XYZ file of C-alpha atoms in Angstrom:
694
model
C 0.173 -0.216 -0.252
C 1.754 3.709 -0.285
C 0.197 7.189 0.458
C 0.698 10.244 -1.672
C 4.477 11.587 -1.491
C 5.441 15.392 -2.498
C 7.434 13.906 -4.720
C 5.391 11.636 -6.454
C 7.616 8.477 -5.113
C 5.629 5.646 -3.984
C 6.288 4.609 -0.430
C 6.551 1.831 1.885
C 4.622 -1.434 2.215
C 3.825 -3.157 5.088
C 3.645 -6.283 6.574
C 0.234 -7.499 7.819
C -0.350 -7.742 11.890
C -1.778 -10.983 12.811
C -6.562 -10.156 13.339
C -9.288 -10.874 13.436
C -11.983 -8.967 12.276
C -10.643 -6.318 9.840
C -6.652 -5.512 11.596
C -7.955 -5.945 15.432
C -5.817 -8.520 17.749
C -7.559 -11.181 19.570
C -6.685 -9.649 23.457
C -8.844 -6.378 21.062
C -11.794 -8.879 20.174
C -12.032 -10.739 23.774
C -12.499 -7.420 25.796
C -13.643 -5.229 23.368
C -17.091 -6.661 21.974
C -16.572 -10.602 23.308
C -15.397 -11.439 21.006
C -18.215 -11.029 18.795
C -16.404 -11.956 15.129
C -14.912 -14.986 16.390
C -19.376 -16.188 17.510
C -21.546 -16.741 13.700
C -23.139 -13.087 13.373
C -26.515 -13.309 15.768
C -28.780 -12.375 12.664
C -29.954 -15.473 11.030
C -33.195 -13.749 9.752
C -34.315 -14.910 6.806
C -35.230 -11.604 5.552
C -35.435 -9.903 2.523
C -32.222 -8.005 1.514
C -30.610 -5.911 -0.921
C -30.342 -8.612 -3.032
C -33.000 -10.429 -3.689
C -35.056 -7.101 -4.284
C -32.491 -5.307 -6.794
C -34.766 -6.208 -9.578
C -37.086 -3.993 -8.516
C -35.277 -1.092 -8.500
C -36.920 2.151 -9.624
C -34.418 3.798 -12.369
C -32.823 6.982 -12.368
C -35.053 8.998 -13.734
C -37.586 7.698 -11.800
C -35.585 8.717 -9.325
C -34.973 12.290 -10.467
C -38.713 12.313 -10.530
C -39.430 11.473 -6.741
C -36.497 14.694 -6.084
C -34.181 12.683 -4.487
C -31.531 11.705 -7.118
C -27.761 11.812 -6.353
C -25.533 12.547 -9.425
C -22.329 11.101 -10.213
C -20.440 13.338 -7.804
C -21.870 15.777 -5.635
C -21.906 19.400 -6.078
C -23.722 21.510 -2.953
C -26.615 20.703 -2.161
C -29.585 23.526 -2.453
C -32.007 24.098 -0.525
C -33.786 21.367 -1.453
C -31.285 18.482 -1.012
C -31.566 17.873 -4.385
C -28.518 18.068 -7.055
C -27.829 19.024 -10.086
C -27.598 16.866 -12.467
C -25.129 18.690 -15.091
C -23.550 20.671 -11.614
C -22.441 17.055 -10.566
C -21.087 15.475 -13.687
C -18.716 18.225 -14.298
C -17.411 18.238 -10.774
C -17.323 14.234 -11.376
C -15.300 14.859 -14.203
C -12.911 17.373 -12.690
C -12.450 15.084 -9.588
C -10.825 12.103 -12.330
C -8.584 14.739 -13.496
C -7.611 15.555 -9.997
C -7.521 19.283 -10.871
C -8.595 22.780 -8.743
C -7.164 24.071 -6.203
C -7.314 22.168 -3.051
C -10.479 22.039 -0.217
C -10.074 24.360 2.047
C -8.922 22.727 5.949
C -6.971 19.703 4.212
C -3.703 21.706 3.300
C -1.454 19.456 5.199
C 0.779 17.003 3.926
C -0.530 13.223 4.140
C 0.909 10.892 7.224
C 2.716 8.083 6.031
C 1.333 4.392 7.204
C 3.584 3.286 9.780
C 3.499 1.111 12.716
C 5.760 3.849 15.489
C 4.656 3.504 18.704
C 3.571 7.141 18.356
C 1.012 9.570 17.491
C 2.659 10.667 14.242
C 0.910 14.452 12.867
C 2.402 16.442 9.683
C 4.773 18.592 9.249
C 4.327 22.170 10.751
C 1.942 20.613 13.700
C 2.024 19.930 17.228
C 0.637 17.619 19.918
C -0.324 17.744 23.378
C -2.137 14.466 25.670
C -4.681 16.330 27.215
C -5.607 14.085 29.821
C -4.956 10.575 30.475
C -6.266 7.478 32.029
C -5.618 7.543 35.379
C -5.457 11.599 36.082
C -7.481 13.511 38.840
C -10.793 14.903 38.245
C -12.826 15.072 40.434
C -11.493 17.015 43.987
C -9.174 14.544 46.438
C -8.642 12.257 43.388
C -5.010 11.083 43.740
C -2.518 11.002 40.897
C -2.086 7.599 39.410
C -0.179 5.427 40.996
C -0.057 2.081 38.555
C 0.238 -1.293 40.761
C -1.846 0.579 43.283
C -4.737 1.304 41.891
C -8.030 1.407 44.156
C -11.521 0.940 42.782
C -11.890 4.282 45.269
C -9.418 6.308 43.157
C -10.548 5.120 40.003
C -13.398 6.410 39.806
C -12.486 9.706 40.448
C -9.916 9.834 38.087
C -10.172 9.551 34.081
C -11.600 6.423 33.053
C -10.138 3.893 30.855
C -10.248 3.648 27.066
C -11.661 7.066 25.969
C -13.684 7.033 23.134
C -16.262 9.631 21.977
C -15.200 13.167 23.179
C -17.559 16.578 22.893
C -15.730 19.909 23.686
C -18.321 22.857 24.437
C -17.838 26.147 25.478
C -19.121 27.261 29.262
C -21.873 30.187 29.488
C -20.380 33.129 30.983
C -16.729 31.185 31.984
C -14.627 32.496 28.948
C -11.688 30.634 28.818
C -12.504 27.653 29.863
C -13.506 24.356 27.982
C -15.967 21.628 29.058
C -14.815 18.036 27.760
C -16.994 14.738 27.449
C -15.144 11.607 26.736
C -16.830 7.544 26.819
C -14.886 5.222 28.432
C -16.105 2.253 26.673
C -14.596 -0.688 28.160
C -12.271 -1.830 30.244
C -8.918 -4.362 29.407
C -7.697 -5.753 32.966
C -5.161 -7.108 31.694
C -3.213 -4.070 30.753
C -4.606 -2.636 33.500
C -3.699 -4.924 36.494
C -0.368 -6.536 36.986
C -0.946 -9.834 38.839
C -4.158 -9.561 37.091
C -5.615 -13.588 36.338
C -8.494 -13.746 33.887
C -9.389 -17.110 35.947
C -9.589 -15.619 39.595
C -10.033 -12.295 39.212
C -10.929 -9.998 42.654
C -14.077 -8.304 43.699
C -11.693 -5.041 43.852
C -10.384 -5.653 40.229
C -14.292 -6.424 39.321
C -14.945 -2.469 40.949
C -11.715 -0.804 39.742
C -13.221 -2.470 35.943
C -16.303 -1.197 37.220
C -15.270 2.538 38.041
C -13.098 2.577 34.700
C -16.581 2.726 32.564
C -18.654 4.813 31.948
C -17.945 9.114 30.691
C -16.053 11.793 32.037
C -16.598 15.574 32.439
C -13.392 17.494 32.287
C -13.375 21.846 32.291
C -10.460 22.348 30.218
C -8.086 25.715 30.307
C -7.139 26.362 26.826
C -4.048 28.537 27.255
C -3.701 31.428 24.459
C -0.912 28.666 23.280
C -3.449 26.210 22.460
C -2.266 24.031 25.486
C -5.382 22.275 27.062
C -5.555 21.950 31.251
C -7.971 19.817 32.600
C -8.389 22.114 35.344
C -8.600 19.208 38.258
C -11.894 20.068 41.254
C -14.320 22.222 38.806
C -18.064 22.004 40.173
C -18.948 20.389 36.413
C -16.889 17.586 36.729
C -17.913 14.319 37.167
C -17.486 10.307 36.823
C -20.019 8.478 35.266
C -19.851 4.480 35.820
C -21.252 1.102 35.916
C -22.839 1.585 39.616
C -24.088 5.550 38.343
C -28.318 5.346 38.868
C -29.977 5.980 36.114
C -33.656 6.959 35.076
C -34.751 5.420 32.199
C -37.579 7.172 30.081
C -39.149 6.736 27.558
C -42.008 4.350 26.512
C -40.847 1.645 27.083
C -39.570 3.286 30.887
C -41.491 0.398 33.143
C -42.259 -2.304 30.873
C -42.253 -5.473 32.784
C -39.713 -6.516 30.482
C -36.939 -3.986 32.214
C -38.050 -4.628 35.750
C -35.382 -7.064 38.527
C -35.908 -7.721 42.174
C -33.329 -4.217 42.953
C -35.923 -2.257 40.436
C -39.133 -3.766 40.252
C -40.868 0.254 38.715
C -38.793 -1.096 35.564
C -37.653 2.648 36.253
C -33.961 3.097 37.866
C -30.807 1.418 36.827
C -27.689 1.338 37.966
C -25.293 2.309 35.054
C -23.514 2.359 31.901
C -20.993 -0.027 30.288
C -19.770 0.092 26.713
C -19.796 3.347 25.883
C -18.604 3.829 22.170
C -19.628 7.021 20.083
C -22.026 9.608 20.895
C -23.213 12.750 19.939
C -25.178 16.738 20.961
C -27.930 17.678 20.851
C -29.348 20.617 19.742
C -29.858 22.100 23.712
C -26.014 20.816 24.877
C -26.799 17.288 26.515
C -24.565 14.237 25.705
C -25.698 11.306 23.688
C -23.891 7.836 24.530
C -23.973 4.651 22.879
C -23.752 1.399 24.526
C -22.671 -1.466 22.125
C -21.132 -4.373 23.107
C -22.982 -4.811 26.077
C -23.778 -8.744 25.531
C -20.501 -9.786 27.210
C -20.795 -8.219 30.688
C -23.606 -11.474 30.730
C -22.902 -14.333 32.523
C -24.466 -17.741 32.268
C -27.111 -17.542 29.244
C -26.307 -21.498 28.207
C -28.695 -22.147 31.351
C -31.336 -20.242 29.823
C -34.262 -22.554 29.987
C -37.023 -20.451 28.393
C -36.863 -20.419 24.639
C -38.600 -17.203 24.064
C -35.510 -15.759 26.519
C -32.455 -17.663 24.668
C -34.292 -16.379 21.297
C -34.251 -13.265 22.260
C -30.597 -13.377 24.012
C -28.970 -15.250 20.639
C -30.289 -12.640 19.241
C -28.060 -9.672 21.044
C -25.265 -12.306 20.575
C -25.677 -13.421 24.217
C -24.611 -17.007 24.412
C -21.963 -19.001 26.459
C -21.218 -19.545 30.575
C -18.678 -17.018 32.838
C -17.971 -13.663 31.188
C -14.720 -12.524 30.339
C -14.529 -10.310 33.261
C -16.433 -12.476 36.038
C -18.473 -9.832 37.286
C -20.884 -12.494 38.344
C -19.459 -13.723 41.216
C -19.458 -9.786 42.667
C -22.896 -9.146 41.774
C -25.778 -11.457 40.887
C -27.376 -8.367 38.211
C -24.846 -9.791 35.588
C -26.118 -13.347 35.754
C -29.047 -14.121 33.690
C -29.749 -17.121 35.429
C -30.277 -14.424 38.426
C -31.663 -11.713 37.265
C -33.115 -12.616 33.524
C -34.444 -8.762 32.521
C -30.884 -6.903 33.824
C -29.262 -7.670 30.527
C -32.588 -5.874 28.656
C -31.565 -2.486 30.712
C -28.526 -1.755 28.203
C -27.823 -1.543 25.092
C -29.815 2.194 24.845
C -28.886 5.284 23.782
C -28.414 7.523 27.113
C -28.321 10.828 27.596
C -25.968 13.327 30.274
C -26.164 17.105 30.840
C -22.904 17.531 31.624
C -24.097 21.588 32.427
C -25.590 20.253 35.862
C -23.321 17.788 37.544
C -26.297 17.013 39.897
C -28.455 15.950 36.944
C -29.707 12.153 36.671
C -28.583 10.670 32.984
C -31.478 8.607 31.466
C -31.735 5.762 29.239
C -34.023 6.933 25.925
C -36.595 3.978 25.181
C -37.433 5.503 22.714
C -34.235 5.119 20.485
C -34.498 1.590 20.631
C -32.108 -1.279 22.376
C -29.574 -2.733 19.806
C -25.839 -2.244 20.031
C -25.799 1.003 19.308
C -22.180 3.049 18.493
C -23.745 6.292 18.605
C -25.712 8.822 18.214
C -26.329 12.279 16.335
C -29.050 14.502 15.684
C -30.470 17.289 13.032
C -33.288 19.080 13.200
C -36.187 19.096 10.435
C -37.020 21.963 8.307
C -40.422 22.170 11.240
C -37.895 21.575 13.764
C -38.264 18.341 15.023
C -35.536 16.485 15.893
C -34.115 13.241 13.723
C -31.386 11.022 15.668
C -29.391 8.596 12.807
C -27.956 5.367 14.853
C -26.164 2.323 13.872
C -25.915 -0.969 14.999
C -22.020 -2.536 15.085
C -22.819 -5.898 13.856
C -22.162 -7.804 11.038
C -25.272 -7.878 9.148
C -27.412 -5.498 11.278
C -29.084 -2.240 10.558
C -29.639 1.530 10.604
C -31.980 3.527 12.355
C -33.642 6.457 12.364
C -35.839 8.370 15.101
C -38.471 11.533 14.057
C -39.787 13.435 17.616
C -43.115 14.383 17.684
C -42.362 17.531 19.064
C -40.048 20.555 18.137
C -37.196 22.007 18.979
C -38.320 25.369 21.521
C -35.160 27.451 20.799
C -33.197 29.072 23.846
C -31.500 28.229 26.934
C -34.575 28.188 29.716
C -35.578 26.308 32.149
C -38.625 26.117 30.814
C -36.818 25.273 27.065
C -34.781 22.805 28.459
C -37.406 21.267 30.148
C -39.401 20.774 26.711
C -36.711 19.618 24.942
C -35.856 16.557 27.021
C -38.968 15.207 26.363
C -38.362 15.295 22.646
C -36.227 11.888 22.760
C -39.342 10.610 24.438
C -42.347 10.705 22.218
C -41.462 9.900 18.455
C -41.059 7.248 15.809
C -38.692 5.080 15.497
C -37.722 3.720 12.136
C -35.164 1.363 9.942
C -33.508 1.541 6.785
C -33.977 -0.663 4.020
C -31.550 -0.178 0.701
C -31.993 -0.620 -3.456
C -29.369 -0.491 -5.404
C -29.979 0.680 -9.523
C -27.344 -2.023 -11.238
C -28.802 -5.014 -12.200
C -27.564 -8.042 -9.930
C -25.469 -10.128 -12.373
C -23.237 -6.324 -12.266
C -22.858 -6.968 -8.272
C -20.333 -9.895 -8.643
C -18.469 -8.814 -4.602
C -15.072 -7.738 -5.992
C -16.293 -4.361 -5.720
C -15.882 -3.866 -9.232
C -17.872 -0.602 -10.161
C -21.713 -1.400 -12.136
C -22.331 -0.201 -15.684
C -23.338 3.176 -14.656
C -20.249 4.340 -12.641
C -20.913 3.681 -8.730
C -23.108 1.848 -6.564
C -25.800 3.901 -5.236
C -29.957 3.121 -5.279
C -32.664 4.731 -3.775
C -33.973 3.227 -0.119
C -36.673 3.752 2.715
C -37.203 4.112 6.370
C -39.682 1.465 7.902
C -41.497 2.945 10.976
C -41.065 0.217 14.538
C -43.258 1.708 16.777
C -44.454 4.966 17.997
C -45.125 5.895 21.391
C -47.674 2.928 21.921
C -48.327 1.914 19.233
C -46.221 -0.969 17.372
C -45.934 -0.863 13.648
C -44.222 -4.793 13.675
C -47.116 -7.372 13.285
C -46.715 -9.658 16.170
C -44.732 -7.205 18.279
C -46.170 -4.882 21.121
C -44.426 -1.140 21.509
C -42.240 -2.868 23.652
C -41.249 -5.913 22.767
C -40.312 -3.373 19.494
C -37.986 -0.732 21.568
C -36.336 -3.798 24.521
C -36.153 -6.314 20.742
C -35.390 -4.193 18.310
C -33.135 -6.247 16.069
C -35.871 -8.916 16.009
C -38.663 -5.704 14.784
C -36.074 -4.671 12.211
C -35.438 -8.622 11.072
C -39.251 -8.985 11.041
C -40.110 -6.154 8.421
C -37.227 -6.372 5.803
C -34.781 -4.631 7.091
C -31.517 -4.490 4.241
C -28.401 -6.432 6.277
C -25.609 -3.654 6.253
C -21.417 -4.511 7.054
C -21.404 -3.110 10.832
C -22.895 0.425 10.550
C -20.637 2.103 13.010
C -21.333 6.144 13.360
C -24.302 7.760 11.281
C -23.968 11.952 11.355
C -25.187 14.317 9.140
C -23.024 17.321 7.709
C -24.543 20.021 9.542
C -23.723 21.891 6.161
C -26.018 20.284 3.714
C -28.383 18.295 5.901
C -26.793 14.541 3.867
C -26.362 11.753 6.192
C -22.567 9.388 5.613
C -22.611 6.812 7.849
C -19.238 4.627 8.297
C -19.798 1.022 7.155
C -16.209 -0.791 9.111
C -16.239 -4.369 7.772
C -17.977 -7.689 7.579
C -15.670 -10.516 6.096
C -18.834 -13.229 6.578
C -20.066 -11.552 3.785
C -20.938 -14.645 1.036
C -19.338 -16.454 3.390
C -21.007 -20.538 2.906
C -25.049 -19.731 4.226
C -24.824 -15.883 4.597
C -25.763 -13.492 2.247
C -23.376 -12.110 -0.022
C -22.621 -8.939 -2.197
C -25.091 -6.382 -2.894
C -24.858 -2.980 -4.720
C -24.641 -0.931 -0.350
C -22.051 -3.195 0.668
C -20.900 -4.585 -2.645
C -17.963 -6.755 -1.646
C -17.805 -10.246 -0.426
C -15.357 -10.732 2.297
C -15.758 -7.180 3.036
C -12.017 -6.571 5.532
C -11.812 -2.942 5.133
C -15.274 -1.623 4.604
C -17.388 1.284 3.049
C -18.549 4.892 3.712
C -22.300 5.354 2.387
C -23.510 9.230 1.672
C -27.356 9.568 1.951
C -29.554 12.692 0.928
C -33.654 12.548 1.914
C -36.330 13.280 0.272
C -36.253 17.799 0.188
C -33.181 16.892 2.418
C -35.444 16.673 5.406
C -34.767 14.045 8.172
C -38.536 13.311 8.353
C -38.405 11.901 5.146
C -39.551 8.351 3.993
C -37.775 8.333 1.023
C -33.909 8.520 0.352
C -31.030 8.075 -2.356
C -28.206 6.623 -1.820
C -24.644 6.255 -2.771
C -21.106 4.661 -1.705
C -18.724 7.631 -0.827
C -15.451 5.630 -0.276
C -14.978 1.832 -1.160
C -11.923 1.341 1.868
C -8.553 -0.363 0.934
C -5.343 -0.556 -0.607
C -5.815 2.686 -3.890
C -3.701 -0.274 -5.733
C -6.457 -2.295 -5.139
C -9.272 -2.532 -8.368
C -11.688 -3.083 -5.523
C -11.714 0.335 -4.125
C -13.354 3.460 -5.070
C -12.485 6.721 -4.016
C -15.945 8.853 -5.216
C -14.239 9.041 -8.840
C -11.060 10.531 -7.842
C -7.670 9.274 -8.911
C -6.675 6.884 -7.238
C -2.798 8.038 -6.674
C -3.349 10.452 -5.296
C -5.221 9.078 -2.045
C -3.811 7.714 1.100
C -4.374 3.924 2.024
C -7.647 3.711 4.739
C -9.618 0.592 6.092
C -11.909 0.391 8.700
C -13.720 3.201 8.722
C -14.808 3.884 12.331
C -15.802 7.426 13.852
C -17.026 10.909 11.406
C -16.656 14.068 12.187
C -16.913 17.180 10.378
C -14.615 20.124 10.396
C -15.782 23.766 9.504
C -15.161 24.153 5.821
C -17.916 20.783 5.305
C -15.061 18.370 4.950
C -15.247 14.467 6.473
C -13.142 12.839 8.995
C -12.859 9.601 9.198
C -10.857 7.643 12.201
C -9.893 4.456 12.110
C -10.750 0.927 13.886
C -8.780 -2.217 12.919
C -6.481 -1.203 10.238
C -5.782 -4.451 7.909
C -3.642 -3.091 5.609
C -1.252 -3.678 8.124
C -0.449 -0.039 9.364
C -1.378 1.611 12.443
C -5.158 2.881 12.918
C -5.199 7.121 11.904
C -7.740 10.180 10.968
C -8.555 10.691 7.878
C -10.026 13.562 5.672
C -11.806 13.298 2.579
C -13.457 15.711 0.749
C -17.269 15.975 -0.378
C -17.758 18.623 -2.977
C -15.775 20.262 -5.897
C -12.924 19.215 -7.499
C -11.219 17.026 -5.008
C -14.788 15.629 -3.725
C -13.298 11.905 -2.902
C -9.530 12.713 -2.189
C -8.130 11.518 0.892
C -5.868 12.066 3.210
C -4.332 10.299 6.277
C -3.704 13.503 9.336
C -2.511 11.412 11.540
C -2.037 7.933 13.011
C -1.870 6.675 16.531
C 0.627 3.966 18.553
C 0.739 0.299 18.183
C -2.270 -1.885 19.398
C -4.386 1.406 19.174
C -7.276 2.684 17.771
C -8.119 6.534 16.971
C -11.493 7.402 18.200
C -13.913 10.357 18.673
C -12.138 12.808 16.533
C -13.439 16.455 16.806
C -11.770 19.140 14.186
C -12.313 22.416 14.825
C -10.968 25.399 12.970
C -7.837 25.060 14.767
C -7.750 21.916 16.358
C -8.559 18.511 16.345
C -9.021 16.136 19.491
C -8.635 12.454 19.226
C -9.297 9.931 21.757
C -6.498 7.057 21.507
C -8.438 4.257 22.662
C -6.378 0.694 23.971
C -2.533 1.460 23.238
C -0.460 -1.923 23.424
C -3.467 -4.043 23.153
C -1.462 -7.075 20.978
C -1.369 -10.512 21.346
C 0.982 -11.326 24.710
C 0.853 -8.273 25.988
C 0.392 -7.681 29.704
C 0.404 -5.039 32.728
C 4.017 -7.265 33.158
C 4.585 -6.820 29.064
C 3.647 -3.882 27.760
C 3.800 -3.205 23.764
C 3.119 0.019 24.323
C 4.658 2.903 26.059
C 3.196 5.580 25.070
C 2.600 8.506 26.470
C 4.982 8.097 29.127
C 7.537 6.862 28.132
C 9.934 3.502 28.644
C 9.265 1.598 31.693
C 6.062 3.007 31.763
C 1.950 0.916 31.719
C 0.407 2.222 28.155
C -2.695 4.750 28.863
C -5.142 6.121 27.069
C -5.686 9.000 27.007
C -7.095 11.963 25.113
C -4.828 14.094 22.514
C -5.133 18.221 21.197
C -3.830 18.129 17.871
C -2.431 21.684 16.295
C -1.142 23.529 13.583
C 2.205 25.439 15.080
C 1.597 28.895 16.165
C -1.879 27.856 16.699
C -3.200 28.787 13.600
C -6.290 27.476 12.242
C -5.763 23.889 10.125
C -4.798 23.495 7.153
């Protein structure tokens, strides 16, 4: 594989890393997702998938009449959200020539693929570790003491494996910023010296509970661009696996959510496996509970066939859990508390400006392996939330509120807006292509019309107490959303992770990370929305809703990127010349910069390089040009990008998480240097002189 070079030379070819799905280590698979890729995909439904319905696809002319066509390459989206076919064709021709001035914000020299144990940034840029695992957050928190951690200390310190990031202003406090970070999961083997996976102690389990959740940390921003944590600030907060949550929305109080500790079905302790997230128009933070299934034990001892089917659909199986928390808290034992698992797998909402406000689990948004939840406002003021279910052959969703956003920051407006995520309609996506099935051969070769594209629809699942799914009540739809989506024939996708609308154009982008099971015996084959069998590199999808309105039921779509080595003929970069792009593999989290460019972080690079952060232009002559902005250390994943005018923030998650590594034998010494444990951390990258990026 290669990267662009200013002297036109091609550079390094790297050996492939030992991997499971994508380029992950077996250790990452074990601790992050409970070895999901080593088990059969839990979606065994026989619902129609894309390849079965492609023959009924609308033609391009029919799509144009519907007002939702996407052209060959995008110009700027107008107020109506449609694309000019002539302008699109012109932009596409220019893109293929590679001409034109570079996009604003992307004028940096691409970073070469590498395997360095460091964060590598472009020339002219500098980096700073803002906060690391174990750094003090709350007043009275001790400094990090490797080998002498305690649960009490961890509950007051920055948690492990930071993922999603949000950086917010604090009204009335100039010079201060508010950082919110998710903590997805713990890897006790790397965290704790002397850890025995077969015999964890109670203290070690409680350290893991405290390392999960979220951190809210006030930062002081200096004129140089440096960010300094303000330890003990009144807004600072830790949310962990034992923090009390309120269950809200239409499934709150359901018998399916009641336990011996909570007979009301409205209160739950903690949040687990928080992955990506988003911010609401009223300033709260949304966070997705993703691979929650791995924390629950003894599924193999469940005898009720209906319960067993539901557990299997969520990938819950086997005996003891990896961390064996069930030894110290019976709620993680399915034979003791069969409904506790139903209280995880939700989108949560946290108010970072009110440390006393109880966080909420939002049942109206459905229960599945939420990668994240991002919002936009419809023309008539309703709030839309876009979501992906990060599993092989699972689905993309959206939610549209019944009520309308109330502007302003008054207490009355905030109370009103918080109810917007309790009453609305939940949908799942069905995609249809416009090319004959014979042209989608599983290699990634473009069909005759020059791109992978088509149309689709959002299928309603439930609204309030009304179910649109035959044979399921509304409560069942919300609690077992995957089963509901199976029944209505949603399209099986290649691990839909982050789904983000562009704040400039309204177009929606989805990262499909990978799916090496696509096309395997007995499993769905390639289709136009997922065009490669054995898809180890993933792709990025672009979606335009009818009239560019998030409340619409119809949409048009196309693939922006089919990722991998540009020398592979089965890759595609929006029509841009492939000898002028950075190789990219396993897209995961998405973000937008102030100029409208899309930024993509990767998880599990299957090309042999460390994971990284990439930028891609979405419009004009350079549409599809991918440029690598940074790479993270050995074994790490790039998460949670925030891209502002003068700053990029990333989470460096699980550095050194390579097979055979341990706290006694670390595979990385980032960020503190030789002789230290690797520590997940938030990194800020700025241009020298704190000038605008690019």
